[in-house]
PDB file of C-alpha atoms in Angstrom:
ATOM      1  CA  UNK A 165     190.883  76.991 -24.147  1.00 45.00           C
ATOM      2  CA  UNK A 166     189.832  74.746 -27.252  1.00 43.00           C
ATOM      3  CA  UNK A 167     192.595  75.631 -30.020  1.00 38.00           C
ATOM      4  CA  UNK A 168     190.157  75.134 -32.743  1.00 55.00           C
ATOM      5  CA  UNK A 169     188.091  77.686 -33.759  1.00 70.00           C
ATOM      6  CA  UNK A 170     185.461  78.501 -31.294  1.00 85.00           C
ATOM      7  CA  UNK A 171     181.594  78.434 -32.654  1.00 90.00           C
ATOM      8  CA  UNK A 172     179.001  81.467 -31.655  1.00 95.00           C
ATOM      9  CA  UNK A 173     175.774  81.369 -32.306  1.00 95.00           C
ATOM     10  CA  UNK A 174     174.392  85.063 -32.221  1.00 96.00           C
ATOM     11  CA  UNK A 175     170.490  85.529 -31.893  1.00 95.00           C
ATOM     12  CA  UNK A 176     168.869  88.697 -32.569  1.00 94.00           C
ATOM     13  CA  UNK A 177     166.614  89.545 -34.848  1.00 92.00           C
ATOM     14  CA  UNK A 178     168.007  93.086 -35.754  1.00 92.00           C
ATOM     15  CA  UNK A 179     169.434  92.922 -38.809  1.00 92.00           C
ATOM     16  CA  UNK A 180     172.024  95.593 -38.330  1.00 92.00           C
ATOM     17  CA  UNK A 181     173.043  94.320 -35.093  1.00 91.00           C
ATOM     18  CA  UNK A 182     173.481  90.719 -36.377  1.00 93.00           C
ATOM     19  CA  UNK A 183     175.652  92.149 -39.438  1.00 93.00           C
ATOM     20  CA  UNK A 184     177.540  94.181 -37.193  1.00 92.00           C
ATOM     21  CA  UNK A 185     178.292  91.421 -34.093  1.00 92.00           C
ATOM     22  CA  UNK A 186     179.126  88.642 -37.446  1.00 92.00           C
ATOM     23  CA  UNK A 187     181.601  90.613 -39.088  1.00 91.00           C
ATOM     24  CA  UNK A 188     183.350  91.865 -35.405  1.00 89.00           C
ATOM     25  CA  UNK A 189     183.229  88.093 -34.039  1.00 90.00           C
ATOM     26  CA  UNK A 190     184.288  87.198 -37.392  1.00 89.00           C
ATOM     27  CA  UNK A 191     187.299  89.318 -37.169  1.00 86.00           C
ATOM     28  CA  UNK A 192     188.428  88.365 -33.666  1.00 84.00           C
ATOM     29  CA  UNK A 193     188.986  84.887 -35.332  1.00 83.00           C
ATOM     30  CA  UNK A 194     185.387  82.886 -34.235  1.00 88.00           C
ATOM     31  CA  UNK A 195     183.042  81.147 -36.420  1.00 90.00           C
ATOM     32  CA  UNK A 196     179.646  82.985 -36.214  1.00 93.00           C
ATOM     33  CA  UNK A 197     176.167  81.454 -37.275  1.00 94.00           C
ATOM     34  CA  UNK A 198     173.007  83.692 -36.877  1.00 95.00           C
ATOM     35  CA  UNK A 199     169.614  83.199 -35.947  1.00 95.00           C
ATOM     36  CA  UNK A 200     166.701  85.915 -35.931  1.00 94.00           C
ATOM     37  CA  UNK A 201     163.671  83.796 -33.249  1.00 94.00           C
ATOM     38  CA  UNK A 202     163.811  81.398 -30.417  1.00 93.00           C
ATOM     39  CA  UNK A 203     162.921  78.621 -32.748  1.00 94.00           C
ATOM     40  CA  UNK A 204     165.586  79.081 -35.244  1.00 95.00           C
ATOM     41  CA  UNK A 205     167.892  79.156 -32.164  1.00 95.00           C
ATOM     42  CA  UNK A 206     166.885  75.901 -30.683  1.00 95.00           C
ATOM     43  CA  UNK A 207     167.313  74.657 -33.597  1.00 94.00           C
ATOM     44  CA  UNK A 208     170.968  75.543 -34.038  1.00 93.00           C
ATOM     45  CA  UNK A 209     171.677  74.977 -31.020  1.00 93.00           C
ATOM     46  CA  UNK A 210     170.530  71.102 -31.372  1.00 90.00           C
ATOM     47  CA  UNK A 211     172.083  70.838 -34.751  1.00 90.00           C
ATOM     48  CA  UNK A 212     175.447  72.033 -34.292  1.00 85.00           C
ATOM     49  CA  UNK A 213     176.243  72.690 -30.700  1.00 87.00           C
ATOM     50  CA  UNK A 214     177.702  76.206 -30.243  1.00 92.00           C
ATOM     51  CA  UNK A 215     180.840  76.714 -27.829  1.00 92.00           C
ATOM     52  CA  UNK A 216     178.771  80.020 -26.949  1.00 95.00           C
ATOM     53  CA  UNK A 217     175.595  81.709 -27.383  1.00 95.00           C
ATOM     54  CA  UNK A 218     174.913  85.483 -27.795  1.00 95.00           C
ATOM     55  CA  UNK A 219     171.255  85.936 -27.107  1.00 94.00           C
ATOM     56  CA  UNK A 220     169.094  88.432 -26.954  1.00 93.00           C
ATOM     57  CA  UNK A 221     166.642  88.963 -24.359  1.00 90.00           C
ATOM     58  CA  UNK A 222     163.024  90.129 -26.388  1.00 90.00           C
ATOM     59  CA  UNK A 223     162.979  88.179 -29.470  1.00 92.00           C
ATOM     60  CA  UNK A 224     159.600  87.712 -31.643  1.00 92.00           C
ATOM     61  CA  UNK A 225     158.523  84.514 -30.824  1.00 93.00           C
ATOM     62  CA  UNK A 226     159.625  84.146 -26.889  1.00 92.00           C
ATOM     63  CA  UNK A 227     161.755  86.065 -24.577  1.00 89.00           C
ATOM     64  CA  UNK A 228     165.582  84.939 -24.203  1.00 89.00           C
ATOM     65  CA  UNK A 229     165.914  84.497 -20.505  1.00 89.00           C
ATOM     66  CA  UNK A 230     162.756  81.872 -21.087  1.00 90.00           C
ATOM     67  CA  UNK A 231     164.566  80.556 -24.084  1.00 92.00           C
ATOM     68  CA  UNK A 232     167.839  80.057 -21.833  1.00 91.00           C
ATOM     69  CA  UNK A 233     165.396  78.759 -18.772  1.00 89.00           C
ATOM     70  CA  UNK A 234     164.212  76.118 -21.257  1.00 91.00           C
ATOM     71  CA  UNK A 235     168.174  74.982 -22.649  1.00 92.00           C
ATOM     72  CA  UNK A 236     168.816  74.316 -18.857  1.00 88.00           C
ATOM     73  CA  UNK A 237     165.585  72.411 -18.010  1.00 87.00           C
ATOM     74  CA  UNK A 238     166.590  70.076 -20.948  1.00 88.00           C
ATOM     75  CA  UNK A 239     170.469  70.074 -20.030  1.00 88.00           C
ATOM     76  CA  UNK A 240     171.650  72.147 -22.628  1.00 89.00           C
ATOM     77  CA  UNK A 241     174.518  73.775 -20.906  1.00 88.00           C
ATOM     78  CA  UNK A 242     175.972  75.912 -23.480  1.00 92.00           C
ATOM     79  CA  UNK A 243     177.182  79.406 -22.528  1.00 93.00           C
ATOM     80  CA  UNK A 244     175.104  81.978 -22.918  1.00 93.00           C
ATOM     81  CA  UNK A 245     175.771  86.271 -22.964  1.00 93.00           C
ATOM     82  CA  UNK A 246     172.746  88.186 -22.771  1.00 91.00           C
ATOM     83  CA  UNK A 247     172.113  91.336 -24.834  1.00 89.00           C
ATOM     84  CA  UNK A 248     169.394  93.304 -23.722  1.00 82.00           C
ATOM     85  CA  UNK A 249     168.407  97.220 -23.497  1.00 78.00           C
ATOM     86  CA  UNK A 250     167.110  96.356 -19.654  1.00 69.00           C
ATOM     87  CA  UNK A 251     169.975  97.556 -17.304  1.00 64.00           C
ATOM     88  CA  UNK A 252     167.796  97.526 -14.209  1.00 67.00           C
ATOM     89  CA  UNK A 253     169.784  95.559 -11.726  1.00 63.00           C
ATOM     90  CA  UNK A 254     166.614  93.280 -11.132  1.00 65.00           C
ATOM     91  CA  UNK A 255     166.971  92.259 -15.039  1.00 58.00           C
ATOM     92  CA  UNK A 256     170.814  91.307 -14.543  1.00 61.00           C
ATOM     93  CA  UNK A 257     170.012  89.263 -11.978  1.00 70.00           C
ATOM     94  CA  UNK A 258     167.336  87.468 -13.549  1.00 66.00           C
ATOM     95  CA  UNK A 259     169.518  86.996 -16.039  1.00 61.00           C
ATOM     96  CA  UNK A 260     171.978  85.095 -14.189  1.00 67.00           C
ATOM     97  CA  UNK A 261     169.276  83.366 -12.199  1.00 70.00           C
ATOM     98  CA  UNK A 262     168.275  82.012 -15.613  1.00 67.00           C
ATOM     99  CA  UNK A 263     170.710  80.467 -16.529  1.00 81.00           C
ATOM    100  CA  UNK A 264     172.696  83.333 -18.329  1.00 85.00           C
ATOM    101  CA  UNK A 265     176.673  83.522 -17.894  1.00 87.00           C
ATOM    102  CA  UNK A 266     176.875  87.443 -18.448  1.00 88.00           C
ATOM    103  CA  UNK A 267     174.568  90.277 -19.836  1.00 85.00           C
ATOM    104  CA  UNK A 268     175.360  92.962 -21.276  1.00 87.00           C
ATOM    105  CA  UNK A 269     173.275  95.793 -22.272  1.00 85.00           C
ATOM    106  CA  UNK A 270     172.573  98.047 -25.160  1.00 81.00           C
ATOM    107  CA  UNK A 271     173.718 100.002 -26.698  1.00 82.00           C
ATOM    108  CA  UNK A 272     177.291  98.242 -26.234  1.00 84.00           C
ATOM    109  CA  UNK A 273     181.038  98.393 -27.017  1.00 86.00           C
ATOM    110  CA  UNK A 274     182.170  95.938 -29.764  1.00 87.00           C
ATOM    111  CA  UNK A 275     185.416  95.648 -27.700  1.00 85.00           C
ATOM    112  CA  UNK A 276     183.206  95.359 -24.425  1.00 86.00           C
ATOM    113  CA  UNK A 277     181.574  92.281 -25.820  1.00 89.00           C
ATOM    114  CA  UNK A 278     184.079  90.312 -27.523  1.00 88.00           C
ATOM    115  CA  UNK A 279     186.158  90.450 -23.708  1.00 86.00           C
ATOM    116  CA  UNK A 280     183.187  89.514 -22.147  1.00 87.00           C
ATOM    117  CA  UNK A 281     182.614  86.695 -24.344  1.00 90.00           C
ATOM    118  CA  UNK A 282     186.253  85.627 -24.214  1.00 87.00           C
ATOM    119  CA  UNK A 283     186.215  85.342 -20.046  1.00 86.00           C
ATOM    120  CA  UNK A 284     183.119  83.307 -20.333  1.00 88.00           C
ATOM    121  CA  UNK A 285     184.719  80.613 -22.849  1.00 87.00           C
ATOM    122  CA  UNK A 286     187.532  80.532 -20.957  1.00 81.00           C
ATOM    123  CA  UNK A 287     185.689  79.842 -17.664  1.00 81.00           C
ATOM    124  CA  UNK A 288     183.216  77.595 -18.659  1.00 78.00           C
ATOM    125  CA  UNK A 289     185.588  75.297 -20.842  1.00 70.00           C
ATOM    126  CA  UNK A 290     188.093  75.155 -18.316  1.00 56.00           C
ATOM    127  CA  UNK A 291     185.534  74.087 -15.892  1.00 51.00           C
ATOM    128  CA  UNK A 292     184.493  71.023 -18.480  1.00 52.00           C
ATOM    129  CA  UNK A 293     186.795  67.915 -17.967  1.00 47.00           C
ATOM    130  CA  UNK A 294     189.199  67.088 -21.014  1.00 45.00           C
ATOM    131  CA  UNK A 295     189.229  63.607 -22.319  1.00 45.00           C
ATOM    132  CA  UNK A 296     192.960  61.661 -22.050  1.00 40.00           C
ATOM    133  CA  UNK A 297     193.158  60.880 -25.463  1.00 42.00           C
ATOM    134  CA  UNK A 298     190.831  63.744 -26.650  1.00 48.00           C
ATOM    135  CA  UNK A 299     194.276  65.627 -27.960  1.00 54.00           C
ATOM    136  CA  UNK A 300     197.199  63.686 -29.878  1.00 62.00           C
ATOM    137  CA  UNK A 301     200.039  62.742 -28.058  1.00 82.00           C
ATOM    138  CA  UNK A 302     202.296  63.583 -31.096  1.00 89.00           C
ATOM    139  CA  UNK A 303     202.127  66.494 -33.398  1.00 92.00           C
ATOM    140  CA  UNK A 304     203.914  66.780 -36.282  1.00 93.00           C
ATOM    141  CA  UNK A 305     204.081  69.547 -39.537  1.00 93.00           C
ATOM    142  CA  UNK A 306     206.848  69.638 -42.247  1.00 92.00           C
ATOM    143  CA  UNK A 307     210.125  67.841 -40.006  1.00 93.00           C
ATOM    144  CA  UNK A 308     209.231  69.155 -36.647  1.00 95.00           C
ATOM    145  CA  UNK A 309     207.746  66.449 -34.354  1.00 95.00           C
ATOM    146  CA  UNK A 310     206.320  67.490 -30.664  1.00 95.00           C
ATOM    147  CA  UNK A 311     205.500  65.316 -28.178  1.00 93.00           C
ATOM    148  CA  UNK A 312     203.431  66.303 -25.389  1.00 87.00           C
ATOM    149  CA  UNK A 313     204.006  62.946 -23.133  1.00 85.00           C
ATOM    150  CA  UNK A 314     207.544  63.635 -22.856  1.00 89.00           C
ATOM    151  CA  UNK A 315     207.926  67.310 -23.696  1.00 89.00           C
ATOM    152  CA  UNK A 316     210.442  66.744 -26.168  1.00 93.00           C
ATOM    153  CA  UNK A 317     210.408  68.800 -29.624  1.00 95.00           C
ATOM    154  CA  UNK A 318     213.252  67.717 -32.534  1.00 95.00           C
ATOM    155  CA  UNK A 319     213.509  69.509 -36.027  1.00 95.00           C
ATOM    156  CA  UNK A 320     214.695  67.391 -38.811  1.00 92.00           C
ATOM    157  CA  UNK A 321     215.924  64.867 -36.060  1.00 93.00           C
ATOM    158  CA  UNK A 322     217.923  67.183 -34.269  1.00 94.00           C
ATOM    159  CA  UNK A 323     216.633  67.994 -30.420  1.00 94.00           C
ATOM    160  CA  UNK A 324     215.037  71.141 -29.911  1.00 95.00           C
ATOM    161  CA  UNK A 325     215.014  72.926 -26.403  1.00 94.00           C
ATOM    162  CA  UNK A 326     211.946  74.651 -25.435  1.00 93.00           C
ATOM    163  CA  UNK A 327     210.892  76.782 -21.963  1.00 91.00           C
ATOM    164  CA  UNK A 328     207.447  75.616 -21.053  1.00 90.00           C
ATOM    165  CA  UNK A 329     205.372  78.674 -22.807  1.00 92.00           C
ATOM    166  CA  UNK A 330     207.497  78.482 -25.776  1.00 93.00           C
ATOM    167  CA  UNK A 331     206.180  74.722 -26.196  1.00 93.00           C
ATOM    168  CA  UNK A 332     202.690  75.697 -25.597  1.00 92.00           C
ATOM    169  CA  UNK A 333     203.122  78.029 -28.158  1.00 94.00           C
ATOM    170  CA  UNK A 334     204.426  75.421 -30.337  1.00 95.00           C
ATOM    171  CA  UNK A 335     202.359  72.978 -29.790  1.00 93.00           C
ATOM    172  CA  UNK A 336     199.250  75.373 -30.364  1.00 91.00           C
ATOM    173  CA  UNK A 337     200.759  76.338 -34.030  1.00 94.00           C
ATOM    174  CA  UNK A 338     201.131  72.500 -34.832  1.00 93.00           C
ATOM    175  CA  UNK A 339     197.134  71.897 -34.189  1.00 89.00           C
ATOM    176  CA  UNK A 340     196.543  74.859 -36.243  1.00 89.00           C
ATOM    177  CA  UNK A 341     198.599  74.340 -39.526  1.00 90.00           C
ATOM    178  CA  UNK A 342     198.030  76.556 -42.559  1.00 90.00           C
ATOM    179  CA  UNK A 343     195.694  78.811 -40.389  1.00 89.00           C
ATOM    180  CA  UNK A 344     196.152  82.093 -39.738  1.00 89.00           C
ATOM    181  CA  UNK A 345     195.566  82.841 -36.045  1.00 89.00           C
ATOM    182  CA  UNK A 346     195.428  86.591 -34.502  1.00 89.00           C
ATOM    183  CA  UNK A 347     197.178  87.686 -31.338  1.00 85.00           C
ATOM    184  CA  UNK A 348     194.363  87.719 -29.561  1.00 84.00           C
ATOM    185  CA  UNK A 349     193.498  83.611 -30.448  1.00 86.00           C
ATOM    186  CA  UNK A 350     197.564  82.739 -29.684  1.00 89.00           C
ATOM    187  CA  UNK A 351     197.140  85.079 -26.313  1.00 86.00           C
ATOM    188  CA  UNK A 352     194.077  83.076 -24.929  1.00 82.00           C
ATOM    189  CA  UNK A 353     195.139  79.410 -25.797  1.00 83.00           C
ATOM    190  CA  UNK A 354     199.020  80.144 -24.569  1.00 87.00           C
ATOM    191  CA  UNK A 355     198.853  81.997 -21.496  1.00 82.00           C
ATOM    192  CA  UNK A 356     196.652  81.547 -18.977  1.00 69.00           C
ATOM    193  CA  UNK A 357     193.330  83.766 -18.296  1.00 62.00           C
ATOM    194  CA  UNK A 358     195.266  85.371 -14.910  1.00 62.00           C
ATOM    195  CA  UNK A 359     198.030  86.470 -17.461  1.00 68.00           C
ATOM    196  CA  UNK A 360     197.509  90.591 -17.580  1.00 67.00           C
ATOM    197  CA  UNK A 361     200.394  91.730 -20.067  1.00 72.00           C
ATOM    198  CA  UNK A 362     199.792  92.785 -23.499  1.00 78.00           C
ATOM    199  CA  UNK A 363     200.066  91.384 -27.127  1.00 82.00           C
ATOM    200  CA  UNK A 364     203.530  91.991 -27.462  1.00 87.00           C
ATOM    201  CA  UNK A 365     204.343  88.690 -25.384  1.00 90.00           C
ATOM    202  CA  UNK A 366     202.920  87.024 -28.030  1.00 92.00           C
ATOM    203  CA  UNK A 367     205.543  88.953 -31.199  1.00 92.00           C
ATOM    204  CA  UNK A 368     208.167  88.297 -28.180  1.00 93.00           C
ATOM    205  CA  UNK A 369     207.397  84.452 -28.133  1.00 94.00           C
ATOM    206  CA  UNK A 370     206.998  84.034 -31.652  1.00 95.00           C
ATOM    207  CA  UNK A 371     210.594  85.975 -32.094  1.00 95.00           C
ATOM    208  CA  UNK A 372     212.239  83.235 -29.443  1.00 94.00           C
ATOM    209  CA  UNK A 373     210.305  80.178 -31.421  1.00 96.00           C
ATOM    210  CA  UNK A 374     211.352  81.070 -34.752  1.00 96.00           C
ATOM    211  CA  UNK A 375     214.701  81.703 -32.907  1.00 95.00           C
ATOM    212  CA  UNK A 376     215.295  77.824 -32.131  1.00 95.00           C
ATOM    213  CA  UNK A 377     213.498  76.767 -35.033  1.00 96.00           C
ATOM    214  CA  UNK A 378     215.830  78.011 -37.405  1.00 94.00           C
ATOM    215  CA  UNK A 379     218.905  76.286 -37.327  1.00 94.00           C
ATOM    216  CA  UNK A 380     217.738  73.259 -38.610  1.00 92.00           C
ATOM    217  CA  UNK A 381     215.643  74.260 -41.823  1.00 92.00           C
ATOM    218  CA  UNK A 382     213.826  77.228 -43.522  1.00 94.00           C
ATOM    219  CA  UNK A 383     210.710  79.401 -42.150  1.00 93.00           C
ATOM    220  CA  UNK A 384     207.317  77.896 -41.144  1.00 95.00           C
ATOM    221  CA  UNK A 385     205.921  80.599 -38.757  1.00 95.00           C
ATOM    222  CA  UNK A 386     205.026  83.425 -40.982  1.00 95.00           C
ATOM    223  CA  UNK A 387     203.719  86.609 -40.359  1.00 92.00           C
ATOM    224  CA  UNK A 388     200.203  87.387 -41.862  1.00 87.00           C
ATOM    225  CA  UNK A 389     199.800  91.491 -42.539  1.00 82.00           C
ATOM    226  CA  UNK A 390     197.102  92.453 -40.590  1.00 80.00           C
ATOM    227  CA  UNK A 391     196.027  89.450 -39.151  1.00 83.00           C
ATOM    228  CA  UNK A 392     198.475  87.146 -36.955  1.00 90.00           C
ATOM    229  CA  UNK A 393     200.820  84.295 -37.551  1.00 93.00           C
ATOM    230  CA  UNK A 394     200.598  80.836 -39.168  1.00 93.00           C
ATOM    231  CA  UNK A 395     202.537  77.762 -39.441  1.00 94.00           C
ATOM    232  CA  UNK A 396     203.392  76.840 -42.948  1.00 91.00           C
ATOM    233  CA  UNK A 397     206.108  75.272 -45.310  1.00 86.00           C
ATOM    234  CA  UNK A 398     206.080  78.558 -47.424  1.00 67.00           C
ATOM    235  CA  UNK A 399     204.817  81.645 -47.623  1.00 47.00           C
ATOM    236  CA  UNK A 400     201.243  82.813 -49.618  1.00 46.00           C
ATOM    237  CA  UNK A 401     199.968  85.937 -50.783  1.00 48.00           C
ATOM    238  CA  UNK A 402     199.561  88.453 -48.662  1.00 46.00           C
ATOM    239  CA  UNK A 403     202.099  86.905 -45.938  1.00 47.00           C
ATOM    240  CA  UNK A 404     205.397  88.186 -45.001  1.00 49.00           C
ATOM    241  CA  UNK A 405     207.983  85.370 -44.793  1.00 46.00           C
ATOM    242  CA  UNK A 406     210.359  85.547 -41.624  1.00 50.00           C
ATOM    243  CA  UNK A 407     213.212  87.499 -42.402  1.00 44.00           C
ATOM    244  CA  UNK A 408     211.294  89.708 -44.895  1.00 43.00           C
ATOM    245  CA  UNK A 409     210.426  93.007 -43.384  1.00 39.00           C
ATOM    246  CA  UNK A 410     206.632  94.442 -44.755  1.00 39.00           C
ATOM    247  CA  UNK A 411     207.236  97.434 -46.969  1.00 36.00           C
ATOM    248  CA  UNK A 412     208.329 100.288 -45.220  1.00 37.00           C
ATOM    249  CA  UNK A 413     209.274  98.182 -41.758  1.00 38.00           C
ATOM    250  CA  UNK A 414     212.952  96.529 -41.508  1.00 34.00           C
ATOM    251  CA  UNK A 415     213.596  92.940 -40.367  1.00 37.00           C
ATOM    252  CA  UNK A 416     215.242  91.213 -37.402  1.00 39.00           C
ATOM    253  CA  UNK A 417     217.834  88.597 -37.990  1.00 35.00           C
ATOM    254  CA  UNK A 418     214.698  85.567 -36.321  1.00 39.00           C
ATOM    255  CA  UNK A 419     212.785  87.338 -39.110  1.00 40.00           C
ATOM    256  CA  UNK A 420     210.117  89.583 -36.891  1.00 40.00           C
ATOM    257  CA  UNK A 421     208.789  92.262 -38.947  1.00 39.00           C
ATOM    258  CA  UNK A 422     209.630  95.576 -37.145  1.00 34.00           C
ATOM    259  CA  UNK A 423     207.577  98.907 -38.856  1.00 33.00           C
ATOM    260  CA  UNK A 424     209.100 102.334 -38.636  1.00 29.00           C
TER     261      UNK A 424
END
C-alpha cells in the first residue's frame, strides 16, 4: 500500500455520522474530507482524487449506487464502500453490480468499517500498476542512507545488515520522516495483507531496527504515547525517546518502552 497518507472522502449528509466517521478515520491515521450531496461529491472527487470513497446510498440530491454508476460510466475508478440502512441481499448486490467495492450497513461498527475500508485499499491499489521511477531509488534522513536497487542500508558510512521485513520497515520510516505513524499504518505498508498476527510484530520489529541502528549514532525512531512511532533526529513533546521508559513503564536496553 501507498506509504503516504491515504485520502477518504466520506459522503453523507448526517451530520453526526460524518463527525463521528471524520474523527475515527482521522484517528486510524487517514486524511478525511466530507461532503453532505452527490454534487458536492463529484466535485471532490474531480478536484482532489480520493484513494477511497465512503458513500452513502440515499443522499438528497441522487441516490449513491446512481452516483457510483455515473463515476464508472465516466472512468472514475476510485474505490468506493457503501453505507446504507438496506441489508436486503438484493441491495448488496446491486451494490456491487454498481460499481461499489463493499457495503456495509447501518447501524455499523467503527472497527467494522475502518477493516473493511483497509482490505479494499489494499486490494484495489495493489491491483493498480506502480510506476519504475514513481518511488526514489535512495532514501536518506539524518546519516542513514537506504537504497532500494541494491538493498544495502549504511549509518554514518558504516554497513548496516537488514532481514528483508526489517528493511521494509526501514525504508517505510525514511518516506515518512517527522510523522508519526500508528501500528496499524506500519502493519499495512510492512507486511503483507495475508499476514494474520497481531500488532506486536510491529513493537518486535521496531525493537530489532532500533537494535542495528544504534551502534553507529543516537535515537531516530521514537516512540509517540498513544499514537505510534516516528523517525526523527530528536525527540518532541509528548514523545518518549528510545531508551526512556513512559512514566510508570521501565525501558529495554534498544530503548522499547515496556508498561507495568
Amino acid at each position: 500500500m501507498d506509504t503516504k497518507a491515504l485520502r477518504l472522502l466520506v459522503v453523507d449528509d448526517e451530520p453526526n455520522i460524518v463527525d463521528m466517521l471524520r474523527m475515527a478515520l482521522r484517528f486510524h491515521g487517514f486524511e478525511v474530507e466530507t461532503a453532505s450531496s452527490g454534487r458536492e461529491a463529484t466535485a471532490a472527487v474531480t478536484a482532489s482524487c480520493p484513494d477511497l470513497v465512503v458513500l452513502d446510498v440515499m443522499l438528497p440530491d441522487c441516490e449513491g449506487l446512481a452516483l457510483c454508476r455515473q463515476w464508472r460510466q465516466a472512468g472514475v475508478e476510485v474505490p468506493v464502500v457503501f453505507l446504507t440502512a438496506r441489508d436486503r441481499h438484493a441491495d448488496k448486490v446491486a451494490g456491487l453490480t454498481y460499481g461499489g467495492d463493499d457495503y456495509v450497513t447501518k447501524p455499523f461498527a467503527i472497527d467494522e468499517l475502518v477493516a473493511r475500508v483497509r482490505a479494499v485499499l489494499r486490494r484495489t491499489r495493489r491491483e493498480q500498476p506502480v510506476p519504475a521511477r514513481a518511488r526514489a531509488s535512495v532514501l536518506e534522513f539524518a546519516d542513514v542512507v537506504l537504497d532500494e536497487d541494491t538493498h544495502q542500508v549504511t549509518r554514518a558510512g558504516h554497513p548496516v545488515e537488514l532481514a528483508p521485513t526489517e528493511f521494509r520497515l526501514l525504508r517505510y520510516l525514511l518516506e515518512n520522516p517527522n510523522r508519526v505513524l500508528s501500528r496499524e499504518q506500519i502493519l499495512d505498508a510492512v507486511w503483507s495483507e495475508d499476514f494474520r498476527g497481531g500488532l506486536t510484530v510491529v513493537d518486535q520489529y521496531v525493537s530489532y531496527l532500533r537494535r542495528k541502528l544504534a551502534p553507529h549514532g543516537p535515537p531516530l525512531i521514537h516512540t509517540q504515547r498513544g499514537f505510534g512511532y516516528a523517525l526523527r533526529a530528536r525527540t518532541e513533546p509528548g514523545g518518549v525517546a528510545p531508551g526512556r521508559a513512559e512514566p510508570g513503564g521501565s525501558a529495554e536496553p534498544d530503548g522499547t518502552a515496556v508498561q507495568p
